[in-house]
CSV table of C-alpha atoms in Angstrom, one decimal:
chain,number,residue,atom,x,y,z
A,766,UNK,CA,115.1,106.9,129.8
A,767,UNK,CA,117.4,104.6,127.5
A,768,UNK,CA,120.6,106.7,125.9
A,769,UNK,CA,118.4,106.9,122.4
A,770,UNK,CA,116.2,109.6,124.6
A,771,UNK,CA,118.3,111.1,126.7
A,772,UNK,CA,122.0,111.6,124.9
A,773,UNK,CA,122.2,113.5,122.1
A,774,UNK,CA,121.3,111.8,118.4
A,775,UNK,CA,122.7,109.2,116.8
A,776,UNK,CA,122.3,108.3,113.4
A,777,UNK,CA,122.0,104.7,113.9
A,778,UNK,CA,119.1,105.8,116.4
A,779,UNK,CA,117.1,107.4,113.5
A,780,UNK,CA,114.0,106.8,111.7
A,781,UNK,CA,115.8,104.3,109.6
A,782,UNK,CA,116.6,102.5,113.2
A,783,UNK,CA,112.9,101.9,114.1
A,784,UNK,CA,111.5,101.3,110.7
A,785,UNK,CA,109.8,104.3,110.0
A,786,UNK,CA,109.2,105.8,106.6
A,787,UNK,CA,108.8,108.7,105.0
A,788,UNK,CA,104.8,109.8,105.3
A,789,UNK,CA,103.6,110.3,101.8
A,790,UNK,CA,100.7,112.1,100.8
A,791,UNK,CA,99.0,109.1,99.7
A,792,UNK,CA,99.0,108.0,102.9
A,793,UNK,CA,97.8,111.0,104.1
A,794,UNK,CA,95.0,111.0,101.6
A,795,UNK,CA,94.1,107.6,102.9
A,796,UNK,CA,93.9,109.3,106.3
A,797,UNK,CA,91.6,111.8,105.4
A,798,UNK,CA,89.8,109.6,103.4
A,799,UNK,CA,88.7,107.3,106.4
A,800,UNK,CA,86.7,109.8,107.6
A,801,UNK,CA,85.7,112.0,104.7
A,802,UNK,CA,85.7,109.4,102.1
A,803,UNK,CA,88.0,109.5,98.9
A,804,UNK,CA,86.3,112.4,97.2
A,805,UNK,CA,86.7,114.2,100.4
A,806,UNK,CA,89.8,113.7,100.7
A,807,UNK,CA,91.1,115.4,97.7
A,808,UNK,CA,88.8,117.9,98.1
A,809,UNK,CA,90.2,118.8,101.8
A,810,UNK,CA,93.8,117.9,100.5
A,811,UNK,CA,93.7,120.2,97.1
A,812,UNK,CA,92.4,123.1,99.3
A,813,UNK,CA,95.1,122.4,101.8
A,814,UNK,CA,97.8,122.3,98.8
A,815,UNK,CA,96.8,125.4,97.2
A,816,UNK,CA,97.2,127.5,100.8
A,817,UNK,CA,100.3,125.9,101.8
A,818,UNK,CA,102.2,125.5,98.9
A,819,UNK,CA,102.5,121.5,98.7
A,820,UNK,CA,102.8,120.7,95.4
A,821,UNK,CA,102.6,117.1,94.1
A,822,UNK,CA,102.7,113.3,95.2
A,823,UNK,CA,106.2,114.2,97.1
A,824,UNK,CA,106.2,117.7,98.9
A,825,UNK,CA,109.3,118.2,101.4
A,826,UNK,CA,108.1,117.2,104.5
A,827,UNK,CA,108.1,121.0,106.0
A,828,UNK,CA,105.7,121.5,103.1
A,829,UNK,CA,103.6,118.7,104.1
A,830,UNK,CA,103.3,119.6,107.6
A,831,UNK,CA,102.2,123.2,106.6
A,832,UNK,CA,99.5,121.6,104.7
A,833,UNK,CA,98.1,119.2,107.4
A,834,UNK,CA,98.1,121.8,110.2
A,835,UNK,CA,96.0,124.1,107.4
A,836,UNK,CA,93.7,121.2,107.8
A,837,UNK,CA,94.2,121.3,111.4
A,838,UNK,CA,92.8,124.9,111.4
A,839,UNK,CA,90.7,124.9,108.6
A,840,UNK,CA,88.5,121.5,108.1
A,841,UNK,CA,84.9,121.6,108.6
A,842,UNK,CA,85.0,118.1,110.3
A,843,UNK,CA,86.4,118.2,113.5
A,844,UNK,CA,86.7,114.3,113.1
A,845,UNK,CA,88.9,115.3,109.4
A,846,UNK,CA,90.7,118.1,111.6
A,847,UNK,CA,91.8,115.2,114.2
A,848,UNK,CA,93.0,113.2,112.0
A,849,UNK,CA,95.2,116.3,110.5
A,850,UNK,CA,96.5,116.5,113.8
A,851,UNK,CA,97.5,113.0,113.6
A,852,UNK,CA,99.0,113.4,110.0
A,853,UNK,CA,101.4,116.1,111.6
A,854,UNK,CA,102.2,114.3,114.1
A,855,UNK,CA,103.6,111.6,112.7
A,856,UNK,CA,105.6,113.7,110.6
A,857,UNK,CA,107.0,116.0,113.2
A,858,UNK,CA,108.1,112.3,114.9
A,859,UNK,CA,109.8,111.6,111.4
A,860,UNK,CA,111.4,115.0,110.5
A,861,UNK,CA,113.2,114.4,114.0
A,862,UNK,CA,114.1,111.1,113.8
A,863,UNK,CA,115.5,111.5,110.1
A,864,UNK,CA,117.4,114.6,111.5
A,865,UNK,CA,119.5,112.4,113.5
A,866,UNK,CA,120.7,110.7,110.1
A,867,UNK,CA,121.1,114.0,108.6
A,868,UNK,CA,117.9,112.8,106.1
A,869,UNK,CA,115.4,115.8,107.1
B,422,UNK,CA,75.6,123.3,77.4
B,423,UNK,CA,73.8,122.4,80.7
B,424,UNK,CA,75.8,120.8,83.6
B,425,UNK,CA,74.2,118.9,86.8
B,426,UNK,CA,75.7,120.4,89.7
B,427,UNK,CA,77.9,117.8,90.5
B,428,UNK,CA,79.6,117.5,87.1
B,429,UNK,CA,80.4,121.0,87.8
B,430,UNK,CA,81.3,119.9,91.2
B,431,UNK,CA,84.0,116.8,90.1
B,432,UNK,CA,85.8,119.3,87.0
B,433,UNK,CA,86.0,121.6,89.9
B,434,UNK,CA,87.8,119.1,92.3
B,435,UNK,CA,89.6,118.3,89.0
B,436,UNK,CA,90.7,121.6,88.2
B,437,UNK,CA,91.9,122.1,91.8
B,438,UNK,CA,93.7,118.8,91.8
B,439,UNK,CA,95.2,119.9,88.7
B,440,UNK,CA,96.9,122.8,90.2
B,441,UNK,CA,98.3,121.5,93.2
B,442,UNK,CA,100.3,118.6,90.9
B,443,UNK,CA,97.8,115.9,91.5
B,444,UNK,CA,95.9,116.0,87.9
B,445,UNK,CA,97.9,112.0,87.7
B,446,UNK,CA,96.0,110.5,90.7
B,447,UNK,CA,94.3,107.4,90.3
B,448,UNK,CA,90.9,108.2,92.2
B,449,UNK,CA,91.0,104.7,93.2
B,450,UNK,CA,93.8,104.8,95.4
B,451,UNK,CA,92.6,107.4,97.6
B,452,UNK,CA,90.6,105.1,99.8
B,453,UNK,CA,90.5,104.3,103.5
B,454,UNK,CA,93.1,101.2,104.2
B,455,UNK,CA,91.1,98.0,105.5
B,456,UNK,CA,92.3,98.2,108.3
B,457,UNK,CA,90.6,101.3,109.3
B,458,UNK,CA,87.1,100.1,108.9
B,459,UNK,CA,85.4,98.9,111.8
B,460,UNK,CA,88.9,99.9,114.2
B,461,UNK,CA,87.6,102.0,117.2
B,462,UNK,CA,90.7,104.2,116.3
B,463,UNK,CA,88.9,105.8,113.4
B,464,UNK,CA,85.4,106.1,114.9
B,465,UNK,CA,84.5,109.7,114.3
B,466,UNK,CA,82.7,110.9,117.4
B,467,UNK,CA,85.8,109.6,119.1
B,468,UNK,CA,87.6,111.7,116.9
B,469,UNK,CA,85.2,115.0,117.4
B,470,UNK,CA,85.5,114.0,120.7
B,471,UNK,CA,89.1,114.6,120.7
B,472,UNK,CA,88.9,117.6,118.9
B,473,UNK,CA,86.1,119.4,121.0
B,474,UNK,CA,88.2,118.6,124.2
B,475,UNK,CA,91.6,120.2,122.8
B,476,UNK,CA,93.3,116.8,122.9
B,477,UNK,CA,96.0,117.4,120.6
B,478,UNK,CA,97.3,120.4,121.9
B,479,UNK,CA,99.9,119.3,124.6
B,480,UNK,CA,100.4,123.1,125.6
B,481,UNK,CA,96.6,123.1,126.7
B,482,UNK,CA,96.8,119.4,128.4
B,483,UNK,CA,100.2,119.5,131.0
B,484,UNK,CA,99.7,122.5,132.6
B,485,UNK,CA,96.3,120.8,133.4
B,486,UNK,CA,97.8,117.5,134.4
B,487,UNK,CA,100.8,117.9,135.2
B,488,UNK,CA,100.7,117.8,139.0
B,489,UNK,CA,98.1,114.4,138.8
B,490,UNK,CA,101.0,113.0,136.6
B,491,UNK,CA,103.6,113.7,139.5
B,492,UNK,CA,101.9,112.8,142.0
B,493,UNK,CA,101.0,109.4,140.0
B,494,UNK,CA,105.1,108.9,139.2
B,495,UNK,CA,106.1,109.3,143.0
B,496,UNK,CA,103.3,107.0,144.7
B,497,UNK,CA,104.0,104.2,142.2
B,498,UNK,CA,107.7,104.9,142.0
B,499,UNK,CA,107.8,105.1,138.4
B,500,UNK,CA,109.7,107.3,135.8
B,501,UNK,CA,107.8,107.7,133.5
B,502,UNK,CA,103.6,108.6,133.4
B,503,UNK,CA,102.2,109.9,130.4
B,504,UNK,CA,98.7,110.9,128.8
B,505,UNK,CA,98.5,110.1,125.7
B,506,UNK,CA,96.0,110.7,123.3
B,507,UNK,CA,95.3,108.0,120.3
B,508,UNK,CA,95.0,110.1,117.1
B,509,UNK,CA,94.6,107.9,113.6
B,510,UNK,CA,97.6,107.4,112.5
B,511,UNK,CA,99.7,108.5,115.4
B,512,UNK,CA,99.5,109.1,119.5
B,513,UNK,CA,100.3,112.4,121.5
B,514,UNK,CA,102.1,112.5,124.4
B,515,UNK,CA,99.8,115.2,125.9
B,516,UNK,CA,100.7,115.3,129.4
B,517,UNK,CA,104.1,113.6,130.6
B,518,UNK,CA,106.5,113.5,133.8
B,519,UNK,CA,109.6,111.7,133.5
B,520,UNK,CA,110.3,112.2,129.4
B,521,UNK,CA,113.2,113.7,127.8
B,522,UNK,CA,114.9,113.5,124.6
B,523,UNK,CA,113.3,113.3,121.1
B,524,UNK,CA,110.3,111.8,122.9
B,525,UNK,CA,109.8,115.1,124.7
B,526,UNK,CA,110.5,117.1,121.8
B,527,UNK,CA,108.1,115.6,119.4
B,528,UNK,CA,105.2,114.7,122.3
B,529,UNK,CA,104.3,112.1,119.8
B,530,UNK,CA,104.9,109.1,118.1
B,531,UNK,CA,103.7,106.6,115.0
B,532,UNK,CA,100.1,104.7,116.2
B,533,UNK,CA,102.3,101.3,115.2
B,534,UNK,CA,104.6,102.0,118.3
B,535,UNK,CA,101.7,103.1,120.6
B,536,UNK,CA,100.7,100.7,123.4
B,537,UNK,CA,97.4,103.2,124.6
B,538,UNK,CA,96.1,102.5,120.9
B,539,UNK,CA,95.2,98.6,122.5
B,540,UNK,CA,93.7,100.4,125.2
B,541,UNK,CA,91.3,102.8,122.9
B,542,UNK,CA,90.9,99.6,120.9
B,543,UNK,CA,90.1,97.2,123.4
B,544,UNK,CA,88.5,99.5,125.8
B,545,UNK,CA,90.4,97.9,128.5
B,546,UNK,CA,93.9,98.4,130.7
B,547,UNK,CA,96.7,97.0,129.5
B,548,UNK,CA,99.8,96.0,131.5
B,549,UNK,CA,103.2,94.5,129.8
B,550,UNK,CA,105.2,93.6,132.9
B,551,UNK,CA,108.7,93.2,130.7
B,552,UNK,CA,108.8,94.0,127.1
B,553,UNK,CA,111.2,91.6,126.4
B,554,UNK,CA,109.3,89.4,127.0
B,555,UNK,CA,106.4,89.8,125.5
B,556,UNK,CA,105.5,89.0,121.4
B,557,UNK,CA,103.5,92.2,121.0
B,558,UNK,CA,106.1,94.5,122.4
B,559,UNK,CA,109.3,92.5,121.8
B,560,UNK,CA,110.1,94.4,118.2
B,561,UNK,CA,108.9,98.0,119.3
B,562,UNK,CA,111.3,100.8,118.8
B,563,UNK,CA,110.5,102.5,122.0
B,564,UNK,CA,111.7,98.8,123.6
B,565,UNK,CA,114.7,98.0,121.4
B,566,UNK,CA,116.3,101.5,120.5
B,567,UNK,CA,114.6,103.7,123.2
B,568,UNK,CA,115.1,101.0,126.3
B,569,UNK,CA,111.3,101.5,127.7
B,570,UNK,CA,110.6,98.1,129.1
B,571,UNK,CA,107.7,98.2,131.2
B,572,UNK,CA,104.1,99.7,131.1
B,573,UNK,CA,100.4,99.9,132.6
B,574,UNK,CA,97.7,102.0,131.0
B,575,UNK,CA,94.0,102.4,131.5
B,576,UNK,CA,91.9,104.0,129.7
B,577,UNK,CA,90.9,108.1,129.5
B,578,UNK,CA,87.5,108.2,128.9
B,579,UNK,CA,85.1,110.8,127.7
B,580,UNK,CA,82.3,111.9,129.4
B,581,UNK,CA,80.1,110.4,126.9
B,582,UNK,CA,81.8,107.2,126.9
B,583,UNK,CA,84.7,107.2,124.1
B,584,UNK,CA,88.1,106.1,125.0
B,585,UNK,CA,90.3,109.3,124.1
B,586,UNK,CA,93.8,107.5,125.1
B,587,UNK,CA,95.5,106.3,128.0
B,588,UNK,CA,96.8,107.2,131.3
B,589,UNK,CA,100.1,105.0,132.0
B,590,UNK,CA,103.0,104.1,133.5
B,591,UNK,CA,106.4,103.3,131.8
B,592,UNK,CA,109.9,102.1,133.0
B,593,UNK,CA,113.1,101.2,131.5
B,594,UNK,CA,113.6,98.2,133.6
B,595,UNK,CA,111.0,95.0,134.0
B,596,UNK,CA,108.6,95.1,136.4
B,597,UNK,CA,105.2,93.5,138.2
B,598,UNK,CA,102.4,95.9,138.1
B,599,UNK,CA,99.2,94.9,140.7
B,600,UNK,CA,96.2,96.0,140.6
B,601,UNK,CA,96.6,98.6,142.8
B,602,UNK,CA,98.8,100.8,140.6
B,603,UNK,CA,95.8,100.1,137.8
B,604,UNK,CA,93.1,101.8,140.3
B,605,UNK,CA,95.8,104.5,141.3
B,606,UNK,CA,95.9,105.3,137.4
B,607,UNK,CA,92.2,104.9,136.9
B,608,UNK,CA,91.8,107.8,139.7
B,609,UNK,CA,94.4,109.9,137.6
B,610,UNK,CA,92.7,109.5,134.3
B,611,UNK,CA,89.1,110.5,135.9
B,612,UNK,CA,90.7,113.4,137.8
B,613,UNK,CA,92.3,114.3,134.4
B,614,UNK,CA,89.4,114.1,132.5
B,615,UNK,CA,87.4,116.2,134.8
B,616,UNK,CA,89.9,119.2,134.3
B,617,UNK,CA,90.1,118.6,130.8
B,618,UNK,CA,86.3,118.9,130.3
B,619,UNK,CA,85.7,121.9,132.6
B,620,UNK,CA,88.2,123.9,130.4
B,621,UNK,CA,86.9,122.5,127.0
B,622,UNK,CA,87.6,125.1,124.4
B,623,UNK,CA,84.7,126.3,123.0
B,624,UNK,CA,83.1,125.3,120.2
B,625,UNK,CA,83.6,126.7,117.1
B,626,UNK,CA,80.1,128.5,115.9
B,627,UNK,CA,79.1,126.6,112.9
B,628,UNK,CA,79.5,123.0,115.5
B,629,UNK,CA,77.5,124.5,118.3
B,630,UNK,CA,73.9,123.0,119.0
């Protein structure tokens, strides 16, 4: 692939680069919420929060991801657990690309 | 002083909220973004689907696929063939030949960058001869930073019908696909889904019928 894949990182390659933010939990609430509605998703999300240690609106993202894969293992709905998988996905993709500009 | 259940049920959800730093939370913000009502993305037996097949686990999906992904790379003399898997918000690279890099570290990336979401949304293959080229792909960060250029998917259907993700092609330089490399893909994404199905995990108790 290009050099951005294959060499090692460059800041200017980062998450800034390509646009991508920093996944908040609102977002992630959102998420949930598409399949479990809003109520749901605060329920799932406060449960989540409690076992993992994610505390308010702007957990590190390491604490973030610990919550979603709780969901991941945990959620009733295996639509809800999908979309946890999702969540975490997108912030394993931004942890990296951050790392590159020394963010994450 | 007598409660209905689900007054006990909300100062519950309240108190729980409370403790995890969320007491502040505007209820009304927590709802699903337009744009996720009506997308196929979002539709939940795609989703279970998806989760009763494993899906998001590449460690179960290449050792399952990774020789149909070879074998797909060298006859169309490609670099690149992936599953992916469309998620919600994201895509997983489930199965890959030809990755390396952050790409194949992460096995993932943001739904926004994903060209297999069209597939799962339209339901059909999808083929971007030159990214350059080309409006919807012009601006994506896997184009301009990463260098991919060309691609081909079709869809990886379920058994029952939902489209999971996409088996494709990618390459970093421009390129014509025919329709032959879209029927050689279509015979790698039913030969994937057949192994993919026969080792289903099972299900967990409380889902099975």
């Amino acid at each position: 692939m290009h050099a951005a894949a294959t060499s090692p990182p460059r800041a200017d390659q980062g998450a800034a680069a390509r646009g991508l933010s920093r996944p908040t939990v609102l977002e992630s609430l959102r998420e949930l919420a598409a399949v479990a509605g809003g109520v749901g998703a605060l329920d799932l999300w406060s449960r989540a929060a409690a076992a993992s240690g994610a505390y308010g609106m702007e957990p590190d993202v390491g604490s973030h991801i610990c919550a979603v894969n709780w969901l991941a293992e945990h959620a009733e709905s295996p639509a809800a657990r999908t979309v946890a998988h999702s969540i975490a996905a997108r912030l394993r993709v931004y942890r990296v690309l951050a790392s590159m500009e020394g963010v994450a | 002083m007598n409660h209905r259940p689900d007054d006990v049920g909300a100062r519950s959800l309240s108190g729980r909220l409370a403790e995890v730093g969320l007491e502040t939370l505007p209820l009304d913000l927590i709802a699903p973004d337009v744009e996720a009502v009506g997308d196929p993305v979002y539709d939940e037996v795609r989703l279970a689907s998806v989760e009763a097949l494993g899906l998001s686990d590449p460690t179960r999906v290449q050792p399952l696929v990774d020789d149909i992904l070879t074998d797909v790379a060298e006859r169309l003399h490609a670099p690149i063939a992936l599953l992916n898997v469309v998620l919600t918000n994201s895509q997983i690279v489930a199965g890959q030949h030809g990755l390396s890099g952050w790409l194949a570290e992460v096995r993932g990336t943001p739904i926004e960058w994903s060209l297999c979401a069209r597939v799962v949304r339209t339901g059909e293959s999808y083929v971007v001869p030159d990214w350059a080229e080309d409006e919807a792909t012009s601006a994506n960060p896997l184009h301009t930073v990463d260098g991919l250029r060309a691609y081909a998917g079709v869809p990886l259907v379920s058994p029952t019908g939902e489209v999971l993700g996409a088996v494709c092609l990618m390459d970093t330089d421009a390129r014509d696909f025919g329709a032959e490399v879209l029927d050689v893909l279509a015979e790698a994404a039913s030969r994937a889904m057949d192994r993919l199905v026969e080792t289903a995990p099972a299900p967990r108790s409380a889902e099975r019928h």
